[in-house]
PDB file of C-alpha atoms in Angstrom:
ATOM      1  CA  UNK A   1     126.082  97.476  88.642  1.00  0.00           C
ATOM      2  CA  UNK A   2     124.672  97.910  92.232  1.00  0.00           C
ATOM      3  CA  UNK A   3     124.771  96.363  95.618  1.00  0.00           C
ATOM      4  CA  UNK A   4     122.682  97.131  98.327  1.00  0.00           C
ATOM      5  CA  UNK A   5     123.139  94.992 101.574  1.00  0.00           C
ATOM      6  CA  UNK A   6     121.557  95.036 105.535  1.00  0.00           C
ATOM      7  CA  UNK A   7     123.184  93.131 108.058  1.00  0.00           C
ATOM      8  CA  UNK A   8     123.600  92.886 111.760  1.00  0.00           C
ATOM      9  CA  UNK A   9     126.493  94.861 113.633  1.00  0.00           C
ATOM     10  CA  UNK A  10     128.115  91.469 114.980  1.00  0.00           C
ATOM     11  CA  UNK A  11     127.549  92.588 118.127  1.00  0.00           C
ATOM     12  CA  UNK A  12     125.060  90.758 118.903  1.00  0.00           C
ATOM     13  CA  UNK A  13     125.460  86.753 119.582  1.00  0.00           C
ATOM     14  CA  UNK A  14     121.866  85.611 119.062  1.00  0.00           C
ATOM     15  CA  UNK A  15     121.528  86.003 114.942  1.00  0.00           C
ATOM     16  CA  UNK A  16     123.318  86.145 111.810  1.00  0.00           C
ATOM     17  CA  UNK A  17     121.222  88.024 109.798  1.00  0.00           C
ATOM     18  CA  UNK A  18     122.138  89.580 105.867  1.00  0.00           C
ATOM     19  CA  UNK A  19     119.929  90.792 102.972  1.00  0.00           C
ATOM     20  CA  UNK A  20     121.535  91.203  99.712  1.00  0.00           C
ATOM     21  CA  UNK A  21     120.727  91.891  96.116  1.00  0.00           C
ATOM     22  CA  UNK A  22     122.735  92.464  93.426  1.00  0.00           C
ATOM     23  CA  UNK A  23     121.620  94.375  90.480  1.00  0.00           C
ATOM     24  CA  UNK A  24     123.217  94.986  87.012  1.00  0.00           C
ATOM     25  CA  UNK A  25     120.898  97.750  85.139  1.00  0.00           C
ATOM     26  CA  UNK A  26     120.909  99.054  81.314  1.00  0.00           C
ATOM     27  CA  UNK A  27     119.007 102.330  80.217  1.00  0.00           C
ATOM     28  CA  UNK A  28     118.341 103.513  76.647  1.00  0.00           C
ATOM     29  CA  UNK A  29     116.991 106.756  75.305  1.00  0.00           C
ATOM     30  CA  UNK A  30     114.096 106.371  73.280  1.00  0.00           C
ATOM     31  CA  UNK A  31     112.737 109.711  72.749  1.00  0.00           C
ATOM     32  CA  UNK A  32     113.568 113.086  73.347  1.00  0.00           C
ATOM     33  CA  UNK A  33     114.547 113.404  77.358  1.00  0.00           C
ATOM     34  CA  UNK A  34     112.191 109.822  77.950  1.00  0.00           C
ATOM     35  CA  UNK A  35     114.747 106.714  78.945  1.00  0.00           C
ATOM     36  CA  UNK A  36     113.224 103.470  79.726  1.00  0.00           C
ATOM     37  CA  UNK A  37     115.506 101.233  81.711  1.00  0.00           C
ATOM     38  CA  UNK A  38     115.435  97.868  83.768  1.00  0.00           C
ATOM     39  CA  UNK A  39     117.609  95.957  86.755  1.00  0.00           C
ATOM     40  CA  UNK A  40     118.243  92.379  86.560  1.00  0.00           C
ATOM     41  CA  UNK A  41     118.407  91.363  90.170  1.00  0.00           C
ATOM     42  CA  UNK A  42     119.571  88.513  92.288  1.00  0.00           C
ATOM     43  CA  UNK A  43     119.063  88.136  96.086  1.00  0.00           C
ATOM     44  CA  UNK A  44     120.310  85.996  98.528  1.00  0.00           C
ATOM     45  CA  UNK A  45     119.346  86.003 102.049  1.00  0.00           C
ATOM     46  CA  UNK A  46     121.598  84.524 104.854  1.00  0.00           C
ATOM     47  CA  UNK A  47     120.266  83.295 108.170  1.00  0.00           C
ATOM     48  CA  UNK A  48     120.017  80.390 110.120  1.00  0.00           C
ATOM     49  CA  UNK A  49     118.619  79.202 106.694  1.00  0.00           C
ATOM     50  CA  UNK A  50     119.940  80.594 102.956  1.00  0.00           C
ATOM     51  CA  UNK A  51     117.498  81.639 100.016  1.00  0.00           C
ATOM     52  CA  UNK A  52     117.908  83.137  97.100  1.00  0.00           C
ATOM     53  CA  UNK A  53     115.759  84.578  94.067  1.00  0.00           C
ATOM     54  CA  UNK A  54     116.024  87.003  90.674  1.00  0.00           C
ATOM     55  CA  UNK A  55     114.064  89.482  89.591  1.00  0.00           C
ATOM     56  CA  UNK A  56     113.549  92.161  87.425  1.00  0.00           C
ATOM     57  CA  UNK A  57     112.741  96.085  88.346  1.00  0.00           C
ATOM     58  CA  UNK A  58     111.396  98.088  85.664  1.00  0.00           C
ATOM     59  CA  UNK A  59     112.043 102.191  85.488  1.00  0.00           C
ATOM     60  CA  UNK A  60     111.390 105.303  83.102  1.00  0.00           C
ATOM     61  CA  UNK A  61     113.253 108.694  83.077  1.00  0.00           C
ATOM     62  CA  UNK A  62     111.779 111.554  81.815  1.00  0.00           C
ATOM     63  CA  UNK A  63     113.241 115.319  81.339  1.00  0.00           C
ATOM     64  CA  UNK A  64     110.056 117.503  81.808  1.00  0.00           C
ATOM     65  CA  UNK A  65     112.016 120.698  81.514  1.00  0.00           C
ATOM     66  CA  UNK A  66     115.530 121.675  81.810  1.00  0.00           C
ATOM     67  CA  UNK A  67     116.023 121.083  84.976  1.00  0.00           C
ATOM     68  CA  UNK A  68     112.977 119.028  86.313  1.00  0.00           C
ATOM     69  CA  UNK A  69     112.889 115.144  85.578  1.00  0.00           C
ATOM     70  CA  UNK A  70     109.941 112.805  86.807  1.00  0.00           C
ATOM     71  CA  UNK A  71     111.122 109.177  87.669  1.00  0.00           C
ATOM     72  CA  UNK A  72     108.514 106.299  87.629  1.00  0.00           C
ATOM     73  CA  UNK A  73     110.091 102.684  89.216  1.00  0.00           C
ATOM     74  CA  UNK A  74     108.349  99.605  89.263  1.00  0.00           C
ATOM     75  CA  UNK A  75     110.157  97.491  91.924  1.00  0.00           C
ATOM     76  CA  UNK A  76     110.199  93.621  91.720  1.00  0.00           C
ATOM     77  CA  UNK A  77     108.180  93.903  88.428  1.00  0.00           C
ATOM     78  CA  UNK A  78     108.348  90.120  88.374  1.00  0.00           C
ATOM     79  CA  UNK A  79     107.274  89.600  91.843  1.00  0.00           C
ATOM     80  CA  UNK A  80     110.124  87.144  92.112  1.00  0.00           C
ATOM     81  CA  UNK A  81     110.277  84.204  94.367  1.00  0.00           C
ATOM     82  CA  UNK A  82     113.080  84.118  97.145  1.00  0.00           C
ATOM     83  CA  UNK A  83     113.203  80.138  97.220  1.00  0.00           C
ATOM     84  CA  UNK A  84     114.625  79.120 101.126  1.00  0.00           C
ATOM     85  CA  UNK A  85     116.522  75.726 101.739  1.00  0.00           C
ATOM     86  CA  UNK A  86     113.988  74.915 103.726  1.00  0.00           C
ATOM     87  CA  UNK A  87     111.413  74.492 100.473  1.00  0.00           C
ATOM     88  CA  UNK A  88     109.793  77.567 101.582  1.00  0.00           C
ATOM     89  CA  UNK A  89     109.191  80.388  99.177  1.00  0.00           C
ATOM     90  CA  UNK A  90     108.761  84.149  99.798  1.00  0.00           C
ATOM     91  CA  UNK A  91     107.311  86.533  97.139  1.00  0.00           C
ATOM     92  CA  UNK A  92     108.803  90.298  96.837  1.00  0.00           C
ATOM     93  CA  UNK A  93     106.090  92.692  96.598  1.00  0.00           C
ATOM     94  CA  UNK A  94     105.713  94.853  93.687  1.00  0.00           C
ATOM     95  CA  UNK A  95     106.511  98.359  94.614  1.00  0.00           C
ATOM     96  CA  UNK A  96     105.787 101.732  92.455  1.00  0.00           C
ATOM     97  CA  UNK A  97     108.024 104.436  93.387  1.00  0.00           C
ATOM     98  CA  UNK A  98     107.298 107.919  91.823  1.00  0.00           C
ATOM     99  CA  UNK A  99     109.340 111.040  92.415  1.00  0.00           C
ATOM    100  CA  UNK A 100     110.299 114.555  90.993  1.00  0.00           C
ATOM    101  CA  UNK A 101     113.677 116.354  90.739  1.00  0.00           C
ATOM    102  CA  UNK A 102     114.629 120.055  90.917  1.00  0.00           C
ATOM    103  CA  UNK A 103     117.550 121.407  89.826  1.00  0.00           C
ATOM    104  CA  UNK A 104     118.349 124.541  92.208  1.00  0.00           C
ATOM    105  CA  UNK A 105     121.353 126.050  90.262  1.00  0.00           C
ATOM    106  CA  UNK A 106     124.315 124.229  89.381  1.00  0.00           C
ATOM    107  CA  UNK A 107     125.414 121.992  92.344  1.00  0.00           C
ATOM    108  CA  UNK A 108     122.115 121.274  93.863  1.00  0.00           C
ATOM    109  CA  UNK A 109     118.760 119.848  93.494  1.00  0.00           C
ATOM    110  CA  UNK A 110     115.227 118.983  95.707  1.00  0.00           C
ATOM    111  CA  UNK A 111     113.181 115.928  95.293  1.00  0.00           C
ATOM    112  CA  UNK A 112     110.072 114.340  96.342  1.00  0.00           C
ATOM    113  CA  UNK A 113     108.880 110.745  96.049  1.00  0.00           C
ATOM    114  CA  UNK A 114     105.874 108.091  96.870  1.00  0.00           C
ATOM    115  CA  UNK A 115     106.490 104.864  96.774  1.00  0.00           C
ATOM    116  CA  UNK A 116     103.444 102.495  96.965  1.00  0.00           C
ATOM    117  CA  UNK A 117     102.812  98.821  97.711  1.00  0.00           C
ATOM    118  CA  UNK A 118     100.722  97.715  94.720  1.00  0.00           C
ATOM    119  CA  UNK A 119      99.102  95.116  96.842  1.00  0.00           C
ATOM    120  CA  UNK A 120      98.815  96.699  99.983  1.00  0.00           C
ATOM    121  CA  UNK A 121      98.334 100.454 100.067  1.00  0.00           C
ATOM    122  CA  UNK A 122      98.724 100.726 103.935  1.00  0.00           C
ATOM    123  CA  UNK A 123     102.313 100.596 103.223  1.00  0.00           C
ATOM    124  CA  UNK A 124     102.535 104.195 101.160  1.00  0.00           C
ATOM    125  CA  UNK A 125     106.016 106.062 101.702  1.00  0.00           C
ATOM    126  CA  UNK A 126     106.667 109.747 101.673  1.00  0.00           C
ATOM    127  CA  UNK A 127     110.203 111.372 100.686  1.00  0.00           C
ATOM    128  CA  UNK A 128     111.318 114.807 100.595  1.00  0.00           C
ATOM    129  CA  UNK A 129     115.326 115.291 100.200  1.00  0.00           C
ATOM    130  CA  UNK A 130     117.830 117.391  98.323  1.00  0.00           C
ATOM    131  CA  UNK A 131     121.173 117.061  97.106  1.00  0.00           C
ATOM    132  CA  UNK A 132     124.656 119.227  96.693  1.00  0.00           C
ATOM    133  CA  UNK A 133     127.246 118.414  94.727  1.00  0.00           C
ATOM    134  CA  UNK A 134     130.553 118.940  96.861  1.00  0.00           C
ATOM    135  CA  UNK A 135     132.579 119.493  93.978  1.00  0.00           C
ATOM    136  CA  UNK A 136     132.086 118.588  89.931  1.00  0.00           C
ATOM    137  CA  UNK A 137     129.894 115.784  89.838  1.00  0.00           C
ATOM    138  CA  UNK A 138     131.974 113.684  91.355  1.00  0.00           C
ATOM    139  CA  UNK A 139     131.116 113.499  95.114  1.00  0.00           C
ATOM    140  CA  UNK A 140     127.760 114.658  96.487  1.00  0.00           C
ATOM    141  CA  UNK A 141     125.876 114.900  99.925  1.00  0.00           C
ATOM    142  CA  UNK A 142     122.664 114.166 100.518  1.00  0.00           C
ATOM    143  CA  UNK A 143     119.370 114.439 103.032  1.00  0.00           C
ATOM    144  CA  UNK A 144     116.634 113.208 103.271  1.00  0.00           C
ATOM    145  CA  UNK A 145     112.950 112.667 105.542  1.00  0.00           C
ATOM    146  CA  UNK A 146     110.797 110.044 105.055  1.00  0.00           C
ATOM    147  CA  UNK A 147     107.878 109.466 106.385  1.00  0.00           C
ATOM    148  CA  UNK A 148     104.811 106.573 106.244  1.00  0.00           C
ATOM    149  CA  UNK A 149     100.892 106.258 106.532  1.00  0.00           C
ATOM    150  CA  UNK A 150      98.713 103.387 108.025  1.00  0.00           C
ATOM    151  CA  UNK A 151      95.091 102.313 107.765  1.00  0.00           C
ATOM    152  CA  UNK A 152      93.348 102.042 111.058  1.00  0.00           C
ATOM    153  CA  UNK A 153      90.839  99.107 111.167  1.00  0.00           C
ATOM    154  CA  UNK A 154      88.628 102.515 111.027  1.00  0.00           C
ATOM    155  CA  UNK A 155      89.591 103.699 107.839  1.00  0.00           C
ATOM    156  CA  UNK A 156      90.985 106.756 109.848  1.00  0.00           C
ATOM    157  CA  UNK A 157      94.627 107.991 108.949  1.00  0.00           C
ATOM    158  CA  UNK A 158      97.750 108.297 110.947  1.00  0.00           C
ATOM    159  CA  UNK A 159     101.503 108.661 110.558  1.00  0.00           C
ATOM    160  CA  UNK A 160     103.452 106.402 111.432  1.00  0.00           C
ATOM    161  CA  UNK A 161     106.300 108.728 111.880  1.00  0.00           C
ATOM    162  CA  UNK A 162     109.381 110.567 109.524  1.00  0.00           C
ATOM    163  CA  UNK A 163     112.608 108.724 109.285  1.00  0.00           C
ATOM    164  CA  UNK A 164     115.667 110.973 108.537  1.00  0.00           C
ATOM    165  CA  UNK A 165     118.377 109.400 106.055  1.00  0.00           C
ATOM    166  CA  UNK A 166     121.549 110.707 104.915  1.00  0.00           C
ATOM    167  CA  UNK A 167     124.215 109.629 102.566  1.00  0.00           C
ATOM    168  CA  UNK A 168     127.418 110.989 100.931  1.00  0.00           C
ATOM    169  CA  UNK A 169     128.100 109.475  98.087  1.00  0.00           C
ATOM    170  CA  UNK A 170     130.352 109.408  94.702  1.00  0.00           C
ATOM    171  CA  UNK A 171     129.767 108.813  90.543  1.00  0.00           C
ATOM    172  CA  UNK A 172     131.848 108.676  88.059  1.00  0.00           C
TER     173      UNK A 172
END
């Protein structure tokens, strides 16, 4: 079960703004260190108007060695439809997000990912992080850089610049 949310600090006075989904995801092994999993999702959206939408995301998990794994996510595999109460209706893009994990030793690990836009590559994203476990699985740190790539009218490259992200976080 998962929630990811963005909102506004309240501090400001012109807009109201909150994006939501909640997800409830299932994994099963089906061979030898390959998983195949998926998130049933449900948005809502609140702002001077409300919408909502569901969706599906489809993922596989694979154990390449002992400790490397190779991830493969298709986001919004059902390019859902946020419907607003205005009759309006938004599609999610499909997104395929790719990454590799290290394990280095016992409490920490390196990772890499790509996420792409399937119907806009102009929107490719670049992520380089690692992880430590603060003490037995149970609460972890984390950093990260991303970074992004645009198309020029051109065809020439250029970066649109590296984000740094952070998080501490716990399982169970």
């Amino acid at each position: 079960v998962s929630w990811n949310g963005l909102f506004t600090s309240q501090k400001v006075t012109f807009i109201d703004y909150s994006e939501n989904t909640f997800g409830f995801s299932v994994a099963y092994p089906v061979y030898r260190g390959l998983s195949l999993g998926t998130t049933l999702n449900y948005f809502w959206v609140n702002y001077d108007k409300k919408a909502t939408g569901y969706g599906f995301d489809l993922g596989l998990h694979w154990r390449l060695f002992h400790d490397m794994r190779l991830g493969v996510l298709m986001r919004n595999a059902s390019h859902p439809k946020i419907r607003w109460a205005t009759g309006a209706i938004d599609r999610l893009p499909i997104v395929w997000e790719m990454g590799l994990a290290k394990d280095l030793g016992r409490k920490a690990l390196a990772t890499i990912q790509l996420n792409r836009d399937a119907g806009n590559n102009d929107n490719d994203l670049f992520k380089i992080g690692g992880e430590y476990w603060l003490n037995d699985k149970r609460a972890r740190a984390r950093l990260g850089f991303r970074g992004g790539a645009v198309r020029y009218p051109q065809n020439n490259w250029g970066f649109t610049g590296y984000e740094a992200t952070n998080r501490i976080a716990s399982s169970w």
